């Protein structure tokens, strides 16, 4: 059974850093494209970053140069390192995998950046 559990969110001042984790179970992370999304209040959920099985990384323009997506060696956890955080990064961050015709989402973790 696929399960994704995010952690690492919190409150930080502008310019600070946070590292989000997505603990995966029920499948092998390295075999699937793993993605991070975020959703701010009143806005649509948007793609933030993705990492393919081959290790290719893609980022939203708004986070390029500030955020880094990675996987751990055991291939069970995906990370999102967020540096130089801005108030507009405030959102609930979700981990997602598309597997066997379905999207699987975690419960999300709140990130709040104050100015």
PDB file of N, CA and C in Angstrom, residues 5-106:
ATOM      1  N   UNK A   5       4.374  10.391   3.759  1.00  0.00           N
ATOM      2  CA  UNK A   5       4.236  11.180   4.978  1.00  0.00           C
ATOM      3  C   UNK A   5       5.251  12.312   4.942  1.00  0.00           C
ATOM      4  N   UNK A   6       4.751  13.542   4.879  1.00  0.00           N
ATOM      5  CA  UNK A   6       5.620  14.707   4.863  1.00  0.00           C
ATOM      6  C   UNK A   6       5.916  15.185   6.281  1.00  0.00           C
ATOM      7  N   UNK A   7       7.071  15.798   6.431  1.00  0.00           N
ATOM      8  CA  UNK A   7       7.445  16.406   7.701  1.00  0.00           C
ATOM      9  C   UNK A   7       8.469  17.503   7.439  1.00  0.00           C
ATOM     10  N   UNK A   8       8.752  18.295   8.474  1.00  0.00           N
ATOM     11  CA  UNK A   8       9.787  19.311   8.358  1.00  0.00           C
ATOM     12  C   UNK A   8       9.293  20.732   8.170  1.00  0.00           C
ATOM     13  N   UNK A   9       7.986  20.893   8.031  1.00  0.00           N
ATOM     14  CA  UNK A   9       7.460  22.238   7.886  1.00  0.00           C
ATOM     15  C   UNK A   9       7.578  23.019   9.192  1.00  0.00           C
ATOM     16  N   UNK A  10       7.273  24.311   9.100  1.00  0.00           N
ATOM     17  CA  UNK A  10       7.322  25.152  10.277  1.00  0.00           C
ATOM     18  C   UNK A  10       7.257  26.609   9.907  1.00  0.00           C
ATOM     19  N   UNK A  11       7.575  27.442  10.879  1.00  0.00           N
ATOM     20  CA  UNK A  11       7.574  28.885  10.669  1.00  0.00           C
ATOM     21  C   UNK A  11       9.004  29.395  10.654  1.00  0.00           C
ATOM     22  N   UNK A  12       9.300  30.266   9.720  1.00  0.00           N
ATOM     23  CA  UNK A  12      10.657  30.784   9.570  1.00  0.00           C
ATOM     24  C   UNK A  12      10.568  32.213   9.046  1.00  0.00           C
ATOM     25  N   UNK A  13      11.581  32.991   9.337  1.00  0.00           N
ATOM     26  CA  UNK A  13      11.634  34.348   8.810  1.00  0.00           C
ATOM     27  C   UNK A  13      12.170  34.341   7.383  1.00  0.00           C
ATOM     28  N   UNK A  14      11.823  35.366   6.646  1.00  0.00           N
ATOM     29  CA  UNK A  14      12.314  35.506   5.285  1.00  0.00           C
ATOM     30  C   UNK A  14      13.839  35.415   5.261  1.00  0.00           C
ATOM     31  N   UNK A  15      14.347  34.682   4.278  1.00  0.00           N
ATOM     32  CA  UNK A  15      15.778  34.449   4.174  1.00  0.00           C
ATOM     33  C   UNK A  15      16.238  33.171   4.833  1.00  0.00           C
ATOM     34  N   UNK A  16      15.358  32.561   5.614  1.00  0.00           N
ATOM     35  CA  UNK A  16      15.706  31.337   6.311  1.00  0.00           C
ATOM     36  C   UNK A  16      15.587  30.099   5.435  1.00  0.00           C
ATOM     37  N   UNK A  17      15.817  28.949   6.081  1.00  0.00           N
ATOM     38  CA  UNK A  17      15.814  27.677   5.363  1.00  0.00           C
ATOM     39  C   UNK A  17      14.984  26.643   6.105  1.00  0.00           C
ATOM     40  N   UNK A  18      14.442  25.713   5.347  1.00  0.00           N
ATOM     41  CA  UNK A  18      13.773  24.544   5.896  1.00  0.00           C
ATOM     42  C   UNK A  18      14.079  23.355   4.993  1.00  0.00           C
ATOM     43  N   UNK A  19      14.030  22.185   5.586  1.00  0.00           N
ATOM     44  CA  UNK A  19      14.194  20.959   4.808  1.00  0.00           C
ATOM     45  C   UNK A  19      12.981  20.076   5.034  1.00  0.00           C
ATOM     46  N   UNK A  20      12.244  19.842   3.977  1.00  0.00           N
ATOM     47  CA  UNK A  20      11.075  18.989   4.047  1.00  0.00           C
ATOM     48  C   UNK A  20      11.472  17.557   3.701  1.00  0.00           C
ATOM     49  N   UNK A  21      10.811  16.614   4.341  1.00  0.00           N
ATOM     50  CA  UNK A  21      11.023  15.199   4.055  1.00  0.00           C
ATOM     51  C   UNK A  21       9.705  14.550   3.667  1.00  0.00           C
ATOM     52  N   UNK A  22       9.801  13.590   2.783  1.00  0.00           N
ATOM     53  CA  UNK A  22       8.649  12.789   2.373  1.00  0.00           C
ATOM     54  C   UNK A  22       9.055  11.338   2.522  1.00  0.00           C
ATOM     55  N   UNK A  23       8.555  10.692   3.564  1.00  0.00           N
ATOM     56  CA  UNK A  23       8.856   9.285   3.810  1.00  0.00           C
ATOM     57  C   UNK A  23       7.866   8.428   3.035  1.00  0.00           C
ATOM     58  N   UNK A  24       8.384   7.584   2.176  1.00  0.00           N
ATOM     59  CA  UNK A  24       7.539   6.768   1.310  1.00  0.00           C
ATOM     60  C   UNK A  24       7.574   5.308   1.731  1.00  0.00           C
ATOM     61  N   UNK A  25       6.465   4.647   1.546  1.00  0.00           N
ATOM     62  CA  UNK A  25       6.407   3.203   1.781  1.00  0.00           C
ATOM     63  C   UNK A  25       5.431   2.588   0.796  1.00  0.00           C
ATOM     64  N   UNK A  26       5.619   1.295   0.564  1.00  0.00           N
ATOM     65  CA  UNK A  26       4.728   0.588  -0.351  1.00  0.00           C
ATOM     66  C   UNK A  26       5.209   0.561  -1.792  1.00  0.00           C
ATOM     67  N   UNK A  27       6.316   1.212  -2.061  1.00  0.00           N
ATOM     68  CA  UNK A  27       6.883   1.202  -3.401  1.00  0.00           C
ATOM     69  C   UNK A  27       8.328   1.665  -3.313  1.00  0.00           C
ATOM     70  N   UNK A  28       9.059   1.485  -4.402  1.00  0.00           N
ATOM     71  CA  UNK A  28      10.472   1.873  -4.443  1.00  0.00           C
ATOM     72  C   UNK A  28      10.568   3.260  -5.062  1.00  0.00           C
ATOM     73  N   UNK A  29      10.969   4.223  -4.250  1.00  0.00           N
ATOM     74  CA  UNK A  29      10.986   5.626  -4.656  1.00  0.00           C
ATOM     75  C   UNK A  29      11.820   5.853  -5.904  1.00  0.00           C
ATOM     76  N   UNK A  30      12.943   5.145  -6.021  1.00  0.00           N
ATOM     77  CA  UNK A  30      13.870   5.402  -7.122  1.00  0.00           C
ATOM     78  C   UNK A  30      13.302   4.991  -8.482  1.00  0.00           C
ATOM     79  N   UNK A  31      12.209   4.255  -8.488  1.00  0.00           N
ATOM     80  CA  UNK A  31      11.630   3.786  -9.748  1.00  0.00           C
ATOM     81  C   UNK A  31      10.561   4.717 -10.303  1.00  0.00           C
ATOM     82  N   UNK A  32      10.236   5.781  -9.562  1.00  0.00           N
ATOM     83  CA  UNK A  32       9.147   6.675  -9.963  1.00  0.00           C
ATOM     84  C   UNK A  32       9.576   8.132  -9.874  1.00  0.00           C
ATOM     85  N   UNK A  33       8.925   8.942 -10.697  1.00  0.00           N
ATOM     86  CA  UNK A  33       9.119  10.381 -10.576  1.00  0.00           C
ATOM     87  C   UNK A  33       8.409  10.853  -9.315  1.00  0.00           C
ATOM     88  N   UNK A  34       9.162  11.508  -8.452  1.00  0.00           N
ATOM     89  CA  UNK A  34       8.612  12.019  -7.205  1.00  0.00           C
ATOM     90  C   UNK A  34       8.493  13.540  -7.320  1.00  0.00           C
ATOM     91  N   UNK A  35       7.415  14.075  -6.806  1.00  0.00           N
ATOM     92  CA  UNK A  35       7.172  15.500  -6.961  1.00  0.00           C
ATOM     93  C   UNK A  35       6.771  16.149  -5.640  1.00  0.00           C
ATOM     94  N   UNK A  36       7.092  17.423  -5.551  1.00  0.00           N
ATOM     95  CA  UNK A  36       6.617  18.275  -4.465  1.00  0.00           C
ATOM     96  C   UNK A  36       5.687  19.322  -5.065  1.00  0.00           C
ATOM     97  N   UNK A  37       4.544  19.499  -4.441  1.00  0.00           N
ATOM     98  CA  UNK A  37       3.580  20.526  -4.809  1.00  0.00           C
ATOM     99  C   UNK A  37       3.368  21.425  -3.590  1.00  0.00           C
ATOM    100  N   UNK A  38       2.774  22.581  -3.844  1.00  0.00           N
ATOM    101  CA  UNK A  38       2.362  23.424  -2.731  1.00  0.00           C
ATOM    102  C   UNK A  38       1.045  24.103  -3.059  1.00  0.00           C
ATOM    103  N   UNK A  39       0.339  24.454  -2.011  1.00  0.00           N
ATOM    104  CA  UNK A  39      -0.936  25.147  -2.183  1.00  0.00           C
ATOM    105  C   UNK A  39      -1.064  26.223  -1.122  1.00  0.00           C
ATOM    106  N   UNK A  40      -1.148  27.456  -1.594  1.00  0.00           N
ATOM    107  CA  UNK A  40      -1.350  28.598  -0.713  1.00  0.00           C
ATOM    108  C   UNK A  40      -2.851  28.834  -0.559  1.00  0.00           C
ATOM    109  N   UNK A  41      -3.266  29.492   0.504  1.00  0.00           N
ATOM    110  CA  UNK A  41      -4.702  29.740   0.719  1.00  0.00           C
ATOM    111  C   UNK A  41      -5.336  30.464  -0.469  1.00  0.00           C
ATOM    112  N   UNK A  42      -6.426  29.926  -0.954  1.00  0.00           N
ATOM    113  CA  UNK A  42      -7.148  30.550  -2.052  1.00  0.00           C
ATOM    114  C   UNK A  42      -6.522  30.373  -3.416  1.00  0.00           C
ATOM    115  N   UNK A  43      -5.471  29.575  -3.488  1.00  0.00           N
ATOM    116  CA  UNK A  43      -4.794  29.379  -4.765  1.00  0.00           C
ATOM    117  C   UNK A  43      -4.803  27.908  -5.161  1.00  0.00           C
ATOM    118  N   UNK A  44      -4.530  27.666  -6.445  1.00  0.00           N
ATOM    119  CA  UNK A  44      -4.464  26.290  -6.919  1.00  0.00           C
ATOM    120  C   UNK A  44      -3.160  25.643  -6.483  1.00  0.00           C
ATOM    121  N   UNK A  45      -3.212  24.326  -6.376  1.00  0.00           N
ATOM    122  CA  UNK A  45      -1.993  23.579  -6.066  1.00  0.00           C
ATOM    123  C   UNK A  45      -1.043  23.690  -7.254  1.00  0.00           C
ATOM    124  N   UNK A  46       0.237  23.933  -6.987  1.00  0.00           N
ATOM    125  CA  UNK A  46       1.213  24.103  -8.050  1.00  0.00           C
ATOM    126  C   UNK A  46       2.418  23.196  -7.846  1.00  0.00           C
ATOM    127  N   UNK A  47       2.989  22.778  -8.974  1.00  0.00           N
ATOM    128  CA  UNK A  47       4.181  21.939  -8.941  1.00  0.00           C
ATOM    129  C   UNK A  47       5.378  22.787  -8.539  1.00  0.00           C
ATOM    130  N   UNK A  48       6.150  22.289  -7.589  1.00  0.00           N
ATOM    131  CA  UNK A  48       7.337  23.000  -7.117  1.00  0.00           C
ATOM    132  C   UNK A  48       8.607  22.360  -7.676  1.00  0.00           C
ATOM    133  N   UNK A  49       8.705  21.029  -7.552  1.00  0.00           N
ATOM    134  CA  UNK A  49       9.923  20.346  -7.970  1.00  0.00           C
ATOM    135  C   UNK A  49       9.605  18.889  -8.248  1.00  0.00           C
ATOM    136  N   UNK A  50      10.444  18.286  -9.099  1.00  0.00           N
ATOM    137  CA  UNK A  50      10.284  16.876  -9.436  1.00  0.00           C
ATOM    138  C   UNK A  50      11.651  16.255  -9.650  1.00  0.00           C
ATOM    139  N   UNK A  51      11.740  14.960  -9.348  1.00  0.00           N
ATOM    140  CA  UNK A  51      12.962  14.216  -9.624  1.00  0.00           C
ATOM    141  C   UNK A  51      12.561  12.910 -10.284  1.00  0.00           C
ATOM    142  N   UNK A  52      13.181  12.630 -11.428  1.00  0.00           N
ATOM    143  CA  UNK A  52      12.846  11.432 -12.192  1.00  0.00           C
ATOM    144  C   UNK A  52      13.650  10.232 -11.700  1.00  0.00           C
ATOM    145  N   UNK A  53      13.291   9.029 -12.141  1.00  0.00           N
ATOM    146  CA  UNK A  53      14.091   7.854 -11.755  1.00  0.00           C
ATOM    147  C   UNK A  53      15.551   7.993 -12.177  1.00  0.00           C
ATOM    148  N   UNK A  54      15.808   8.684 -13.257  1.00  0.00           N
ATOM    149  CA  UNK A  54      17.185   8.883 -13.701  1.00  0.00           C
ATOM    150  C   UNK A  54      17.899  10.014 -13.001  1.00  0.00           C
ATOM    151  N   UNK A  55      17.216  10.694 -12.093  1.00  0.00           N
ATOM    152  CA  UNK A  55      17.854  11.753 -11.319  1.00  0.00           C
ATOM    153  C   UNK A  55      17.741  13.146 -11.929  1.00  0.00           C
ATOM    154  N   UNK A  56      16.958  13.280 -12.996  1.00  0.00           N
ATOM    155  CA  UNK A  56      16.769  14.598 -13.599  1.00  0.00           C
ATOM    156  C   UNK A  56      15.819  15.401 -12.714  1.00  0.00           C
ATOM    157  N   UNK A  57      16.210  16.632 -12.443  1.00  0.00           N
ATOM    158  CA  UNK A  57      15.431  17.496 -11.571  1.00  0.00           C
ATOM    159  C   UNK A  57      14.816  18.640 -12.355  1.00  0.00           C
ATOM    160  N   UNK A  58      13.596  18.958 -12.022  1.00  0.00           N
ATOM    161  CA  UNK A  58      12.910  20.100 -12.616  1.00  0.00           C
ATOM    162  C   UNK A  58      12.297  20.943 -11.514  1.00  0.00           C
ATOM    163  N   UNK A  59      12.269  22.259 -11.759  1.00  0.00           N
ATOM    164  CA  UNK A  59      11.776  23.181 -10.743  1.00  0.00           C
ATOM    165  C   UNK A  59      10.853  24.224 -11.356  1.00  0.00           C
ATOM    166  N   UNK A  60       9.930  24.690 -10.538  1.00  0.00           N
ATOM    167  CA  UNK A  60       9.153  25.854 -10.933  1.00  0.00           C
ATOM    168  C   UNK A  60      10.091  27.058 -11.015  1.00  0.00           C
ATOM    169  N   UNK A  61       9.805  27.964 -11.932  1.00  0.00           N
ATOM    170  CA  UNK A  61      10.668  29.138 -12.097  1.00  0.00           C
ATOM    171  C   UNK A  61      10.798  29.921 -10.796  1.00  0.00           C
ATOM    172  N   UNK A  62       9.744  29.933 -10.019  1.00  0.00           N
ATOM    173  CA  UNK A  62       9.724  30.732  -8.795  1.00  0.00           C
ATOM    174  C   UNK A  62      10.672  30.217  -7.712  1.00  0.00           C
ATOM    175  N   UNK A  63      11.122  28.967  -7.842  1.00  0.00           N
ATOM    176  CA  UNK A  63      11.990  28.403  -6.797  1.00  0.00           C
ATOM    177  C   UNK A  63      13.370  28.015  -7.312  1.00  0.00           C
ATOM    178  N   UNK A  64      13.611  28.166  -8.603  1.00  0.00           N
ATOM    179  CA  UNK A  64      14.913  27.799  -9.170  1.00  0.00           C
ATOM    180  C   UNK A  64      16.027  28.569  -8.481  1.00  0.00           C
ATOM    181  N   UNK A  65      17.092  27.828  -8.154  1.00  0.00           N
ATOM    182  CA  UNK A  65      18.228  28.445  -7.483  1.00  0.00           C
ATOM    183  C   UNK A  65      18.081  28.551  -5.977  1.00  0.00           C
ATOM    184  N   UNK A  66      16.876  28.274  -5.464  1.00  0.00           N
ATOM    185  CA  UNK A  66      16.643  28.354  -4.018  1.00  0.00           C
ATOM    186  C   UNK A  66      16.271  27.010  -3.412  1.00  0.00           C
ATOM    187  N   UNK A  67      15.547  26.185  -4.171  1.00  0.00           N
ATOM    188  CA  UNK A  67      15.085  24.890  -3.681  1.00  0.00           C
ATOM    189  C   UNK A  67      15.852  23.770  -4.377  1.00  0.00           C
ATOM    190  N   UNK A  68      16.045  22.670  -3.647  1.00  0.00           N
ATOM    191  CA  UNK A  68      16.707  21.503  -4.217  1.00  0.00           C
ATOM    192  C   UNK A  68      15.944  20.249  -3.802  1.00  0.00           C
ATOM    193  N   UNK A  69      15.572  19.440  -4.793  1.00  0.00           N
ATOM    194  CA  UNK A  69      14.925  18.162  -4.516  1.00  0.00           C
ATOM    195  C   UNK A  69      15.974  17.060  -4.582  1.00  0.00           C
ATOM    196  N   UNK A  70      15.842  16.072  -3.692  1.00  0.00           N
ATOM    197  CA  UNK A  70      16.803  14.973  -3.687  1.00  0.00           C
ATOM    198  C   UNK A  70      16.152  13.720  -3.110  1.00  0.00           C
ATOM    199  N   UNK A  71      16.849  12.580  -3.306  1.00  0.00           N
ATOM    200  CA  UNK A  71      16.426  11.307  -2.709  1.00  0.00           C
ATOM    201  C   UNK A  71      17.561  10.804  -1.831  1.00  0.00           C
ATOM    202  N   UNK A  72      17.194  10.006  -0.831  1.00  0.00           N
ATOM    203  CA  UNK A  72      18.271   9.437  -0.010  1.00  0.00           C
ATOM    204  C   UNK A  72      18.772   8.139  -0.636  1.00  0.00           C
ATOM    205  N   UNK A  73      19.906   7.639  -0.148  1.00  0.00           N
ATOM    206  CA  UNK A  73      20.529   6.460  -0.744  1.00  0.00           C
ATOM    207  C   UNK A  73      19.675   5.216  -0.620  1.00  0.00           C
ATOM    208  N   UNK A  74      18.915   5.126   0.403  1.00  0.00           N
ATOM    209  CA  UNK A  74      18.049   3.962   0.601  1.00  0.00           C
ATOM    210  C   UNK A  74      16.799   4.036  -0.264  1.00  0.00           C
ATOM    211  N   UNK A  75      16.635   5.175  -0.945  1.00  0.00           N
ATOM    212  CA  UNK A  75      15.534   5.361  -1.892  1.00  0.00           C
ATOM    213  C   UNK A  75      14.162   5.244  -1.252  1.00  0.00           C
ATOM    214  N   UNK A  76      14.077   5.656   0.008  1.00  0.00           N
ATOM    215  CA  UNK A  76      12.769   5.616   0.644  1.00  0.00           C
ATOM    216  C   UNK A  76      12.255   6.992   1.055  1.00  0.00           C
ATOM    217  N   UNK A  77      13.111   8.021   0.964  1.00  0.00           N
ATOM    218  CA  UNK A  77      12.724   9.358   1.377  1.00  0.00           C
ATOM    219  C   UNK A  77      13.136  10.377   0.319  1.00  0.00           C
ATOM    220  N   UNK A  78      12.247  11.315   0.084  1.00  0.00           N
ATOM    221  CA  UNK A  78      12.518  12.415  -0.825  1.00  0.00           C
ATOM    222  C   UNK A  78      12.557  13.700  -0.016  1.00  0.00           C
ATOM    223  N   UNK A  79      13.494  14.570  -0.348  1.00  0.00           N
ATOM    224  CA  UNK A  79      13.677  15.804   0.404  1.00  0.00           C
ATOM    225  C   UNK A  79      13.444  17.023  -0.482  1.00  0.00           C
ATOM    226  N   UNK A  80      13.109  18.101   0.174  1.00  0.00           N
ATOM    227  CA  UNK A  80      13.060  19.391  -0.484  1.00  0.00           C
ATOM    228  C   UNK A  80      13.787  20.384   0.415  1.00  0.00           C
ATOM    229  N   UNK A  81      14.998  20.730   0.010  1.00  0.00           N
ATOM    230  CA  UNK A  81      15.770  21.742   0.732  1.00  0.00           C
ATOM    231  C   UNK A  81      15.356  23.107   0.214  1.00  0.00           C
ATOM    232  N   UNK A  82      14.891  23.958   1.121  1.00  0.00           N
ATOM    233  CA  UNK A  82      14.391  25.267   0.733  1.00  0.00           C
ATOM    234  C   UNK A  82      15.239  26.340   1.397  1.00  0.00           C
ATOM    235  N   UNK A  83      15.935  27.126   0.600  1.00  0.00           N
ATOM    236  CA  UNK A  83      16.784  28.205   1.093  1.00  0.00           C
ATOM    237  C   UNK A  83      16.240  29.549   0.627  1.00  0.00           C
ATOM    238  N   UNK A  84      16.715  30.597   1.258  1.00  0.00           N
ATOM    239  CA  UNK A  84      16.305  31.963   0.885  1.00  0.00           C
ATOM    240  C   UNK A  84      14.793  32.074   0.787  1.00  0.00           C
ATOM    241  N   UNK A  85      14.120  31.576   1.799  1.00  0.00           N
ATOM    242  CA  UNK A  85      12.665  31.542   1.771  1.00  0.00           C
ATOM    243  C   UNK A  85      12.073  32.947   1.763  1.00  0.00           C
ATOM    244  N   UNK A  86      10.940  33.054   1.086  1.00  0.00           N
ATOM    245  CA  UNK A  86      10.235  34.336   0.928  1.00  0.00           C
ATOM    246  C   UNK A  86       8.807  34.180   1.461  1.00  0.00           C
ATOM    247  N   UNK A  87       8.178  35.259   1.832  1.00  0.00           N
ATOM    248  CA  UNK A  87       6.789  35.167   2.309  1.00  0.00           C
ATOM    249  C   UNK A  87       5.864  34.492   1.298  1.00  0.00           C
ATOM    250  N   UNK A  88       6.133  34.661   0.016  1.00  0.00           N
ATOM    251  CA  UNK A  88       5.287  34.039  -1.001  1.00  0.00           C
ATOM    252  C   UNK A  88       5.486  32.526  -1.101  1.00  0.00           C
ATOM    253  N   UNK A  89       6.447  31.978  -0.386  1.00  0.00           N
ATOM    254  CA  UNK A  89       6.614  30.524  -0.318  1.00  0.00           C
ATOM    255  C   UNK A  89       5.674  29.906   0.714  1.00  0.00           C
ATOM    256  N   UNK A  90       4.977  30.736   1.461  1.00  0.00           N
ATOM    257  CA  UNK A  90       4.041  30.224   2.465  1.00  0.00           C
ATOM    258  C   UNK A  90       2.947  29.397   1.808  1.00  0.00           C
ATOM    259  N   UNK A  91       2.804  28.153   2.265  1.00  0.00           N
ATOM    260  CA  UNK A  91       1.841  27.227   1.666  1.00  0.00           C
ATOM    261  C   UNK A  91       1.889  25.903   2.427  1.00  0.00           C
ATOM    262  N   UNK A  92       0.954  25.046   2.092  1.00  0.00           N
ATOM    263  CA  UNK A  92       1.044  23.654   2.513  1.00  0.00           C
ATOM    264  C   UNK A  92       1.780  22.907   1.401  1.00  0.00           C
ATOM    265  N   UNK A  93       2.799  22.167   1.772  1.00  0.00           N
ATOM    266  CA  UNK A  93       3.618  21.448   0.806  1.00  0.00           C
ATOM    267  C   UNK A  93       3.258  19.966   0.846  1.00  0.00           C
ATOM    268  N   UNK A  94       3.064  19.415  -0.361  1.00  0.00           N
ATOM    269  CA  UNK A  94       2.655  18.028  -0.507  1.00  0.00           C
ATOM    270  C   UNK A  94       3.652  17.244  -1.351  1.00  0.00           C
ATOM    271  N   UNK A  95       3.801  15.990  -1.005  1.00  0.00           N
ATOM    272  CA  UNK A  95       4.584  15.045  -1.790  1.00  0.00           C
ATOM    273  C   UNK A  95       3.596  14.206  -2.603  1.00  0.00           C
ATOM    274  N   UNK A  96       3.963  13.881  -3.841  1.00  0.00           N
ATOM    275  CA  UNK A  96       3.075  13.104  -4.691  1.00  0.00           C
ATOM    276  C   UNK A  96       3.847  12.143  -5.563  1.00  0.00           C
ATOM    277  N   UNK A  97       3.235  10.992  -5.801  1.00  0.00           N
ATOM    278  CA  UNK A  97       3.767  10.036  -6.765  1.00  0.00           C
ATOM    279  C   UNK A  97       2.614   9.554  -7.641  1.00  0.00           C
ATOM    280  N   UNK A  98       2.908   9.375  -8.916  1.00  0.00           N
ATOM    281  CA  UNK A  98       1.939   8.795  -9.845  1.00  0.00           C
ATOM    282  C   UNK A  98       2.361   7.355 -10.084  1.00  0.00           C
ATOM    283  N   UNK A  99       1.521   6.431  -9.694  1.00  0.00           N
ATOM    284  CA  UNK A  99       1.891   5.009  -9.772  1.00  0.00           C
ATOM    285  C   UNK A  99       0.677   4.208 -10.182  1.00  0.00           C
ATOM    286  N   UNK A 100       0.866   3.360 -11.166  1.00  0.00           N
ATOM    287  CA  UNK A 100      -0.177   2.416 -11.598  1.00  0.00           C
ATOM    288  C   UNK A 100      -1.489   3.118 -11.894  1.00  0.00           C
ATOM    289  N   UNK A 101      -1.398   4.267 -12.557  1.00  0.00           N
ATOM    290  CA  UNK A 101      -2.600   4.955 -12.992  1.00  0.00           C
ATOM    291  C   UNK A 101      -3.263   5.844 -11.968  1.00  0.00           C
ATOM    292  N   UNK A 102      -2.656   5.996 -10.802  1.00  0.00           N
ATOM    293  CA  UNK A 102      -3.265   6.820  -9.750  1.00  0.00           C
ATOM    294  C   UNK A 102      -2.248   7.776  -9.152  1.00  0.00           C
ATOM    295  N   UNK A 103      -2.752   8.916  -8.696  1.00  0.00           N
ATOM    296  CA  UNK A 103      -1.934   9.851  -7.922  1.00  0.00           C
ATOM    297  C   UNK A 103      -2.076   9.525  -6.447  1.00  0.00           C
ATOM    298  N   UNK A 104      -0.951   9.505  -5.764  1.00  0.00           N
ATOM    299  CA  UNK A 104      -0.943   9.303  -4.318  1.00  0.00           C
ATOM    300  C   UNK A 104      -0.320  10.539  -3.671  1.00  0.00           C
ATOM    301  N   UNK A 105      -1.006  11.072  -2.681  1.00  0.00           N
ATOM    302  CA  UNK A 105      -0.587  12.303  -2.014  1.00  0.00           C
ATOM    303  C   UNK A 105      -0.357  12.049  -0.532  1.00  0.00           C
ATOM    304  N   UNK A 106       0.560  12.819   0.019  1.00  0.00           N
ATOM    305  CA  UNK A 106       0.700  12.839   1.458  1.00  0.00           C
ATOM    306  C   UNK A 106      -0.302  13.800   2.059  1.00  0.00           C
TER     307      UNK A 106
END
